XYZ file of C-alpha atoms in Angstrom:
417
model
C 90.879 153.714 119.390
C 92.745 150.521 118.149
C 94.682 150.724 114.945
C 93.900 147.290 113.077
C 92.288 146.394 109.992
C 88.570 146.069 110.441
C 86.118 144.254 108.472
C 88.292 143.096 105.695
C 88.015 140.820 102.712
C 88.334 136.890 103.295
C 91.546 137.419 100.816
C 92.994 139.880 103.197
C 92.394 138.058 105.851
C 94.346 134.979 104.439
C 97.302 136.901 103.442
C 97.960 138.267 107.253
C 97.674 134.750 108.198
C 100.279 133.839 105.213
C 102.401 136.861 106.108
C 103.121 137.098 109.820
C 105.975 135.598 111.108
C 105.240 132.251 112.970
C 107.907 129.962 114.402
C 107.103 126.374 113.888
C 106.798 124.113 116.593
C 109.874 121.277 117.176
C 109.670 117.893 116.339
C 110.114 114.258 117.949
C 110.752 111.076 117.201
C 107.875 108.614 117.661
C 107.035 104.865 116.823
C 105.352 104.480 113.778
C 102.376 103.060 114.989
C 101.678 106.189 117.391
C 102.236 108.391 114.221
C 98.739 108.699 112.840
C 97.444 111.957 112.183
C 100.815 113.258 113.407
C 102.676 115.754 110.407
C 106.073 114.471 109.230
C 109.098 116.742 109.705
C 111.200 114.522 107.516
C 111.088 112.953 103.920
C 111.160 109.520 104.061
C 112.750 107.175 101.061
C 113.076 104.123 100.110
C 116.261 102.099 101.743
C 116.172 100.089 98.422
C 114.085 98.678 95.283
C 111.206 97.137 95.826
C 110.772 94.570 94.195
C 114.443 93.883 94.395
C 113.840 91.102 91.555
C 111.679 90.351 88.891
C 108.322 89.067 90.806
C 104.840 87.507 89.368
C 101.986 89.591 89.450
C 99.385 86.519 89.099
C 99.612 82.829 89.360
C 101.050 81.337 85.840
C 103.508 79.274 84.847
C 106.991 81.056 83.836
C 108.686 80.644 80.561
C 111.120 82.044 78.026
C 109.293 84.307 75.778
C 111.259 82.675 72.612
C 109.653 79.128 73.539
C 105.965 80.586 73.199
C 105.287 79.137 69.773
C 106.773 75.795 71.101
C 104.256 76.228 74.099
C 101.419 76.642 71.518
C 102.165 73.499 69.439
C 104.262 71.014 71.256
C 103.588 71.950 74.754
C 106.394 72.369 77.534
C 107.770 70.168 80.359
C 107.234 71.219 83.744
C 109.494 71.631 86.620
C 109.258 72.003 90.366
C 106.761 74.709 91.225
C 108.102 78.207 92.731
C 105.970 79.347 95.948
C 106.177 82.731 97.142
C 108.936 83.105 99.804
C 111.376 80.292 98.578
C 114.359 80.756 99.583
C 116.459 79.614 96.618
C 115.382 81.392 93.309
C 115.074 78.202 90.723
C 116.577 78.345 86.762
C 114.496 77.947 84.125
C 115.465 75.708 81.336
C 114.543 76.151 77.668
C 111.987 74.181 76.255
C 110.650 74.066 80.110
C 108.192 76.101 82.308
C 107.857 76.414 86.241
C 104.476 77.525 87.829
C 105.153 80.361 89.761
C 103.005 81.795 92.155
C 101.974 85.880 93.289
C 104.571 87.740 94.835
C 107.116 84.829 93.748
C 110.536 85.831 92.191
C 110.438 84.961 88.677
C 112.839 82.054 87.978
C 116.270 83.104 86.361
C 116.052 82.847 82.569
C 112.342 83.371 82.793
C 111.136 86.488 81.371
C 107.163 85.902 80.334
C 104.205 84.578 82.603
C 101.441 83.083 81.230
C 98.514 83.038 83.661
C 97.077 79.929 84.636
C 93.756 80.618 82.690
C 95.580 80.395 79.685
C 96.891 77.136 80.091
C 95.983 73.633 79.196
C 97.530 69.990 80.746
C 97.959 67.250 78.839
C 99.787 64.162 80.061
C 103.142 65.882 81.446
C 103.178 69.052 79.416
C 101.600 72.558 79.231
C 99.984 73.802 76.095
C 98.840 77.328 75.142
C 94.972 77.746 75.075
C 95.208 81.671 73.841
C 95.921 83.346 70.576
C 99.742 83.692 70.066
C 99.922 87.472 70.102
C 97.786 87.873 73.367
C 100.740 86.674 75.405
C 103.384 89.551 75.554
C 106.909 89.625 76.951
C 107.347 90.736 80.603
C 103.502 90.422 80.941
C 102.441 89.705 84.416
C 105.725 90.642 85.895
C 106.267 93.480 88.378
C 110.073 94.692 87.174
C 112.605 95.904 89.930
C 111.586 99.026 91.706
C 108.060 99.246 90.134
C 106.864 99.966 93.564
C 109.560 102.587 94.408
C 113.099 102.688 93.426
C 116.353 103.072 95.935
C 116.395 106.535 97.728
C 113.032 107.557 95.905
C 111.108 110.314 98.399
C 107.986 108.070 99.226
C 106.355 110.718 101.917
C 107.536 114.306 102.286
C 108.206 116.274 105.001
C 104.452 118.029 105.910
C 102.766 115.181 105.009
C 99.850 114.108 107.346
C 100.379 110.675 108.340
C 97.196 108.565 107.760
C 96.349 104.936 107.835
C 97.861 103.968 104.185
C 101.106 106.173 105.143
C 101.390 103.647 108.345
C 101.160 100.680 106.016
C 103.773 102.282 103.858
C 105.987 102.699 106.865
C 105.404 98.931 108.133
C 106.661 98.029 104.856
C 109.486 100.097 104.818
C 110.805 98.424 107.809
C 110.778 102.266 109.635
C 110.304 101.413 113.166
C 110.437 105.760 114.003
C 109.928 108.456 112.343
C 110.025 112.358 112.668
C 107.020 114.352 113.306
C 105.956 117.792 114.551
C 104.902 118.342 117.847
C 101.187 118.342 118.395
C 99.769 121.973 118.898
C 98.604 122.610 122.151
C 95.749 124.692 121.359
C 92.931 125.922 123.745
C 89.597 126.498 123.929
C 87.845 128.923 126.109
C 83.551 129.050 125.984
C 82.106 132.461 127.185
C 78.452 133.485 127.848
C 76.272 133.638 131.020
C 73.818 131.262 128.986
C 76.232 128.597 128.408
C 76.051 125.388 130.815
C 78.160 122.259 130.120
C 76.676 118.739 128.605
C 75.262 116.761 131.789
C 74.642 120.140 133.853
C 70.901 120.995 135.070
C 69.540 124.424 134.633
C 66.733 125.862 136.474
C 65.232 127.568 133.569
C 65.304 126.947 129.667
C 67.498 130.278 128.356
C 70.462 128.474 128.061
C 72.646 126.752 125.785
C 74.999 123.737 125.563
C 78.554 123.943 125.223
C 78.466 122.869 121.661
C 81.813 125.328 120.688
C 83.895 123.525 123.082
C 83.236 119.346 122.198
C 83.094 120.332 118.390
C 86.519 122.284 118.105
C 88.037 119.605 120.348
C 86.496 116.911 117.899
C 88.126 118.472 115.232
C 91.275 119.329 116.732
C 91.535 115.589 117.537
C 90.837 115.034 114.240
C 93.367 116.976 112.983
C 96.157 115.101 115.366
C 96.603 118.376 117.713
C 96.235 118.342 121.813
C 93.033 120.331 122.628
C 92.873 122.061 126.140
C 89.721 122.692 127.101
C 89.213 125.278 129.951
C 85.991 126.102 132.142
C 83.203 127.802 130.962
C 83.387 131.232 131.909
C 80.595 133.789 132.705
C 80.147 137.210 131.079
C 82.548 138.564 133.859
C 85.482 140.405 132.388
C 88.048 139.731 135.460
C 87.412 135.826 135.107
C 87.615 135.996 131.496
C 91.239 138.053 131.542
C 92.452 135.426 134.336
C 91.612 132.466 131.986
C 93.151 134.265 129.171
C 96.387 135.193 130.498
C 96.701 131.444 131.948
C 95.873 129.921 128.219
C 98.422 131.954 126.809
C 100.959 130.601 129.043
C 100.089 127.212 128.369
C 99.090 127.420 124.249
C 100.984 127.812 121.169
C 96.890 128.374 119.693
C 94.383 129.726 121.796
C 90.638 129.342 120.693
C 88.124 131.740 122.461
C 84.306 131.495 121.119
C 81.427 134.132 121.983
C 82.050 137.851 123.308
C 83.418 138.868 119.507
C 80.201 140.817 118.751
C 79.382 144.493 119.929
C 76.922 143.804 122.710
C 77.279 145.154 126.171
C 78.889 141.971 127.791
C 81.118 141.273 125.065
C 84.150 141.554 126.800
C 86.186 138.708 124.959
C 87.315 141.149 122.199
C 88.491 143.948 124.852
C 90.966 141.453 126.627
C 91.549 140.130 123.107
C 92.513 144.038 122.398
C 94.620 144.520 125.706
C 96.536 141.238 126.059
C 97.817 140.522 122.511
C 98.562 142.491 118.888
C 95.151 142.144 117.172
C 95.668 141.627 112.947
C 92.250 142.183 112.108
C 88.548 142.131 113.597
C 85.645 141.351 111.209
C 85.871 139.444 107.818
C 82.910 140.374 105.550
C 82.288 136.356 105.615
C 79.098 134.502 106.085
C 79.205 132.829 108.763
C 81.473 134.077 110.416
C 81.867 137.921 110.305
C 82.803 138.879 114.089
C 86.242 136.579 113.822
C 89.568 138.144 114.872
C 92.889 137.296 115.089
C 95.688 138.305 117.425
C 99.308 137.498 118.330
C 100.450 137.556 122.003
C 104.154 136.266 122.570
C 104.539 133.362 120.121
C 100.615 132.345 120.902
C 98.281 132.340 118.003
C 94.870 133.513 119.067
C 91.445 133.133 117.077
C 88.807 134.845 118.366
C 85.569 132.764 117.058
C 81.965 133.838 116.740
C 79.377 132.035 119.291
C 76.871 130.337 116.969
C 78.424 126.729 116.335
C 78.212 126.993 112.859
C 79.924 130.255 112.449
C 82.651 129.005 114.892
C 83.269 125.953 113.400
C 83.266 127.413 109.851
C 85.572 130.054 110.806
C 88.301 127.553 112.651
C 88.484 125.379 109.156
C 88.843 128.482 107.335
C 91.474 130.054 109.424
C 92.825 127.841 111.949
C 93.770 125.114 109.670
C 96.119 127.633 107.676
C 97.602 128.518 110.936
C 98.166 125.044 112.249
C 99.735 124.127 108.882
C 102.089 126.871 109.452
C 102.996 125.865 112.999
C 103.989 122.348 111.687
C 105.971 123.871 108.420
C 103.418 122.410 106.237
C 102.760 123.608 102.552
C 98.905 124.581 102.760
C 97.076 125.948 100.128
C 93.680 128.462 101.246
C 90.779 126.127 102.038
C 88.744 127.497 99.334
C 91.207 126.744 96.558
C 92.562 123.046 97.821
C 89.542 121.170 97.723
C 86.982 122.738 95.766
C 84.609 120.859 92.596
C 81.971 122.465 90.356
C 78.507 121.471 90.919
C 75.398 122.441 89.561
C 72.069 124.120 91.547
C 68.801 121.597 91.662
C 66.654 124.793 92.544
C 67.457 129.057 92.797
C 69.746 130.333 95.211
C 68.317 133.667 96.772
C 71.043 135.991 98.239
C 70.239 138.435 100.917
C 73.695 139.464 101.972
C 76.559 140.775 100.413
C 79.345 138.975 101.886
C 81.270 136.055 100.956
C 79.474 133.143 101.639
C 80.009 129.545 102.748
C 76.745 128.277 102.697
C 76.109 124.731 103.875
C 74.771 122.275 101.494
C 74.033 118.736 100.275
C 75.845 117.342 97.386
C 74.571 114.608 94.802
C 76.527 112.626 92.043
C 74.546 111.271 89.066
C 76.451 109.990 85.929
C 79.628 111.481 87.484
C 78.452 115.054 87.773
C 78.101 116.578 91.154
C 74.805 118.719 92.163
C 73.576 121.014 94.823
C 70.804 121.452 97.310
C 70.214 123.900 99.947
C 66.470 122.106 100.278
C 66.894 120.293 104.062
C 69.179 123.055 105.004
C 67.845 125.315 108.256
C 67.852 128.946 107.143
C 69.578 130.055 109.863
C 73.036 128.589 109.042
C 74.929 130.571 111.814
C 73.385 128.273 114.846
C 72.158 125.036 113.922
C 74.924 122.611 114.464
C 72.673 120.131 112.430
C 73.485 121.905 109.626
C 76.720 120.566 109.304
C 76.128 116.783 109.361
C 76.055 114.161 106.973
C 78.682 114.534 104.913
C 78.027 118.476 104.245
C 79.720 120.616 101.767
C 80.060 124.324 101.561
C 78.604 126.102 98.482
C 80.792 129.254 98.090
C 78.654 132.302 96.936
C 80.709 134.963 95.671
C 80.792 138.318 97.806
C 78.359 141.146 96.125
C 76.973 138.316 94.024
C 73.386 138.131 92.878
C 70.427 135.449 93.115
C 71.582 132.235 91.270
C 69.160 130.578 88.971
C 68.301 126.555 88.802
C 71.322 125.197 86.698
C 74.039 127.467 87.485
C 77.207 126.516 88.309
C 78.899 126.784 91.710
C 82.142 125.877 93.669
C 81.747 123.505 96.584
C 84.165 122.344 99.455
C 83.912 119.227 101.445
C 84.030 119.850 104.724
C 85.836 116.713 105.900
C 89.190 117.868 103.012
C 89.775 120.417 105.645
C 90.443 118.341 108.714
C-alpha cells in the first residue's frame, strides 16, 4: 500500500505545499502593454522625484504667503498667467499674483496657492473673499517627491500587474519589464459521462465538460498558460498516455475526476504510478478527494469531478503552487482575504469537515452579513452556486450548528484569482 499522508487536515495540506522544494520558473522581458496579469520578476523604482518641482494641485493664484494680508486689504496686481506645460517657469514679484492652473509648476518665489473660489476681481487687482485664517502656507501645492521620490520602490518583485500598475509603468516611461514566465498548466478531464460543449449525445446520462473551461478561464484570469487535453474516457491506458504527455509539457498538471474510490477511478492509480504523491484526501468540504503529487518538476493536482469541488480546491491549493512557481509571497487563501460577517439565518452543519460554503454577502451600514438561502444544498455539483460574486463562508472543522446572528469568516472568490 502506498505510503503517503491520507485524509489530512487543510492546514497540514497547506504545510506540505509550502515545504516541498519548488524551483521558480524563468523570467522574460515584455513590453509594459503586454504585462497585464503578469508577475513582476524585478523591483520597479522611481527614476526621479515626481513632481520634480512644487506643482499646483488646483486652479488658483500663486502668491507669497507674506502678501496674504495685502491680498485681503489692498489687493495684488496680476501678472501673466502660468499654464500647465509652460516651457519656462515664471518668477513672482512681491505684491503680485500669478494665475496658476492645475498641474502647472509653481512660479519661483511663490509658496502659497489661493484657489479661484476664494478670489474676487476688482479693476486690475484680485482680493481675498475668504477669512485670512482659512488660507495656509503651501496650501494646494504638491511638493517635490509627493508622488514618489527618486529610487523609491513603487512595484515589488512578485507583484501582479493590473491596469493601475500598467498606468504607473506608463508614467515611469518604463517600456519593458522583467516578468516571470507564464506557468504552463495542463487540464485533463476524465470520465465516460463527460462530453464536450457543443457535442451531441444519444442519451441524457451525460454532463458537459464544465471543469475544463472553468479551470481554463481561472488560469487565464491569473495570467497563466492553460493547455487543454482532449476528454478521456474511463480507460486506464488512454489516461496513462495523456498523463505521460502532460508531464513532459507542463509545469503544473490538473486532472479532474477519477479521484474517488469507484471501480473506474483510474486517475489516482496512474498518479500513484507516475508521481510521488504527497497527500491524498483532505478533511475538506467540498473537495475531500483532492490529491497532490510531483513528477520530476511537474506539480500535479488531482481535483474532484464536481465543478464546485474542482474550482474551490484549485483556488485553495493551486493558487499557492502557482505563487511559488512565480516566486510570490503568498499567504494561505483562508488568511489572506477574509472578513467577518453575521449570519442572517441559522446555519445547519451535517459534516465535521472544515467547510467552505457558498454564500451571498450583503453590506448594510458598513457591516457585512451572510445568507445561504439562495444557494443549493448540493454544493459540490452546482456551478451556479458560485456565480454572482459569491463568497465562501468558512465553517470550522468539528463545528456545530450556528445560530442566526453568529459571526463567521467569509472569503471572496475574486480575491483568490
